[in-house]
CSV table of C-alpha atoms in Angstrom, one decimal:
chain,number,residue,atom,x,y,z
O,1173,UNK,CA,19.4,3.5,16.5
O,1174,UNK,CA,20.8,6.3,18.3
O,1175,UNK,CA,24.9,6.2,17.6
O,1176,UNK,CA,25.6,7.2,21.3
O,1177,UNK,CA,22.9,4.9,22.8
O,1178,UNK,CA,22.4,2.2,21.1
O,1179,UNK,CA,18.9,2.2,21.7
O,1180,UNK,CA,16.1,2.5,18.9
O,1181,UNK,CA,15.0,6.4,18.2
O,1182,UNK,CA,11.3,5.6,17.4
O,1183,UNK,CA,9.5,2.6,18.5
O,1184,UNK,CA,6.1,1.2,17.4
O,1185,UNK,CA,3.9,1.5,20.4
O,1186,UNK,CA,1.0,0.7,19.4
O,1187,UNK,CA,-0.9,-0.4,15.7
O,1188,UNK,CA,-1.9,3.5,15.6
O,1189,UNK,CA,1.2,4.8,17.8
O,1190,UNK,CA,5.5,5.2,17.8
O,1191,UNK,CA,7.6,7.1,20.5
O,1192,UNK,CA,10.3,8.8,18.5
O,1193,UNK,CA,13.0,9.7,21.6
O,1194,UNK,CA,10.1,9.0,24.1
O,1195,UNK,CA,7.4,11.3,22.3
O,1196,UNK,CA,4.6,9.7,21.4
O,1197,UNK,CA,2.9,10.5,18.2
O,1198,UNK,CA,-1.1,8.8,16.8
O,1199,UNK,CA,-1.7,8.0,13.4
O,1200,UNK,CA,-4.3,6.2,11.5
O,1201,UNK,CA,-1.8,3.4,10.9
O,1202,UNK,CA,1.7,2.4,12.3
O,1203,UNK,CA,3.2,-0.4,10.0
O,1204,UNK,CA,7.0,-1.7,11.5
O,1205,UNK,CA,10.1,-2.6,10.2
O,1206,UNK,CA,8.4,-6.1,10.0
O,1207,UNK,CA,5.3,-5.3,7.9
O,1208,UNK,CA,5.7,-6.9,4.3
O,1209,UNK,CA,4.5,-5.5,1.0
O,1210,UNK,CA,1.5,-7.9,1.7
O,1211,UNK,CA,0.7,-6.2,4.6
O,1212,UNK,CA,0.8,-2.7,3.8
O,1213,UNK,CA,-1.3,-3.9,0.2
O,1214,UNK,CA,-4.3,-5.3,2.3
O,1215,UNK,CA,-4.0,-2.2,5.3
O,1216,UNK,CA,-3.7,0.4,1.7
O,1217,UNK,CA,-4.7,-1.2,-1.3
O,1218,UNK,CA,-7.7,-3.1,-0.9
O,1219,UNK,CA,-9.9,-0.6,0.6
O,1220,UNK,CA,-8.3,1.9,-1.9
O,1221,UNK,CA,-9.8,-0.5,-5.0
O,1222,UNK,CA,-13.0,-0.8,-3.1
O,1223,UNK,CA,-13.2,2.7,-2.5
O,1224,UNK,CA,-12.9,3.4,-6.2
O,1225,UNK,CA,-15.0,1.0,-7.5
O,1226,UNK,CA,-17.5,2.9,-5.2
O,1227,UNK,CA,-16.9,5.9,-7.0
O,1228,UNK,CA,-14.3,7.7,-4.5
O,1229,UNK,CA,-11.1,9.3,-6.5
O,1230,UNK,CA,-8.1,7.7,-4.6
O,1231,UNK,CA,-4.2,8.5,-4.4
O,1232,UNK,CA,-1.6,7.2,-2.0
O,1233,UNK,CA,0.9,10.1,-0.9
O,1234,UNK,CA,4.0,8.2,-0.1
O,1235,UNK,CA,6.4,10.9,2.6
O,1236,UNK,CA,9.2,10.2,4.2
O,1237,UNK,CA,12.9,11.0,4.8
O,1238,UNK,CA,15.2,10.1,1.6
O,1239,UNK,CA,16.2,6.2,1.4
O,1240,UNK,CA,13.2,5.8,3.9
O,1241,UNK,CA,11.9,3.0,1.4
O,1242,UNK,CA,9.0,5.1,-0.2
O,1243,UNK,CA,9.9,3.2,-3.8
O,1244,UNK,CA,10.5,-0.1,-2.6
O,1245,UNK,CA,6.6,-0.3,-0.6
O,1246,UNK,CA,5.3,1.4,-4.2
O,1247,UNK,CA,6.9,-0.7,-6.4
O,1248,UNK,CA,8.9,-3.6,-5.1
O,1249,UNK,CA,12.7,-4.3,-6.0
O,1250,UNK,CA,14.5,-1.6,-8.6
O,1251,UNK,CA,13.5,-3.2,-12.1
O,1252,UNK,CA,10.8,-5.1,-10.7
O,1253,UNK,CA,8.3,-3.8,-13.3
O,1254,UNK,CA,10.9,-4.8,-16.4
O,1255,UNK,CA,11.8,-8.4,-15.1
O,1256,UNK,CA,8.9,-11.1,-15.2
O,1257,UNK,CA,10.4,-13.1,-12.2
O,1258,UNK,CA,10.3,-11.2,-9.2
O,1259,UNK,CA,8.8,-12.7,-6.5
O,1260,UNK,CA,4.9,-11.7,-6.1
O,1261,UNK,CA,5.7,-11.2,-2.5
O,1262,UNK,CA,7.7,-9.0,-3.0
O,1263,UNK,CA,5.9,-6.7,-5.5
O,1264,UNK,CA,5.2,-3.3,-4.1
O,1265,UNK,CA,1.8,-1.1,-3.8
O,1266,UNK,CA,1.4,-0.1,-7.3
O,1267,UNK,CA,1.3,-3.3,-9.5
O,1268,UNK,CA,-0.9,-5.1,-6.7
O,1269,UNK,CA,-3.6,-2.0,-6.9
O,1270,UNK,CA,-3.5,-2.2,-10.6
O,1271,UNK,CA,-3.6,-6.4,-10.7
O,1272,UNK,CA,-6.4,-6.4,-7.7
O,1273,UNK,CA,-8.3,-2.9,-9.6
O,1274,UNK,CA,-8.9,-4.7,-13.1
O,1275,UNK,CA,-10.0,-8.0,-11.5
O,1276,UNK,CA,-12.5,-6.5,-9.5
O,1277,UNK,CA,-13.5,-4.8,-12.7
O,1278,UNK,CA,-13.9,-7.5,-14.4
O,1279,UNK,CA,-15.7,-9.1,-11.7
O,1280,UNK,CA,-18.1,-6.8,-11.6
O,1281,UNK,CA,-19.0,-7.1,-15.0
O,1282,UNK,CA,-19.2,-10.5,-14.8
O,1283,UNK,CA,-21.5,-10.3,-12.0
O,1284,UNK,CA,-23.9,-7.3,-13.8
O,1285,UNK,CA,-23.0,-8.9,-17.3
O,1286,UNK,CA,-27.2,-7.9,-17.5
O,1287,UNK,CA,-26.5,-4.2,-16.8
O,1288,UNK,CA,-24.1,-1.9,-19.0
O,1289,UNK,CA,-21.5,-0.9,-16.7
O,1290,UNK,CA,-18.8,1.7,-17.4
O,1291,UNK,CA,-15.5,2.1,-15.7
O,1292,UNK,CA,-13.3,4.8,-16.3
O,1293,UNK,CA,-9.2,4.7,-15.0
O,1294,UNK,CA,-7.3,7.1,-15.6
């Protein structure tokens, strides 16, 4: 929020549009202060794994301004990866591409157990 104001500096407009002091600005995407690490994993993620189970290389380039919460949406909570309780909703990106990536995987070699199928990660 501005300090002087009180009123927010960017705004979601739209699901593909924020004002940011009253300019608007298109994306692909705009995901709000609400949006939970399920969200942004089934908006990201899923069509990422699908995409590269089609063949496509994929990457996620996570921007943004310093403490903007590019780590948390990646990987969840700090230690998240070292302790085996944390929440599953609130497990970031990474471990949710990986978990949904291998099972589809497997999936698919279930389903063309007749065909030799070969699946490379790296």
């Amino acid at each position: 929020k501005d300090k002087d104001e009180g009123d927010p500096i960017v705004q979601k407009i739209s699901g593909d549009s924020l004002s940011i002091n009253g300019r608007t600005f298109t994306f692909d995407s705009v995901a709000d202060v609400e949006a939970t690490q399920l969200d942004i994993f089934e908006h990201v993620g899923v069509p990422l794994v699908e995409n590269c189970l089609a063949g496509f290389n994929s990457s996620v380039f996570a921007y943004g301004q310093t403490g903007s919460g590019k780590t948390y949406t990646m990987w969840g909570p700090a230690n998240s990866l070292a302790e085996e309780n944390v929440a599953k909703e609130q497990q970031g990106l990474t471990p949710r591409v990986f978990e949904r990536l291998f099972a589809r995987i497997k999936e698919e070699q279930t389903k063309h157990s007749d065909q030799q199928l070969n699946y490379q990660c790296n």
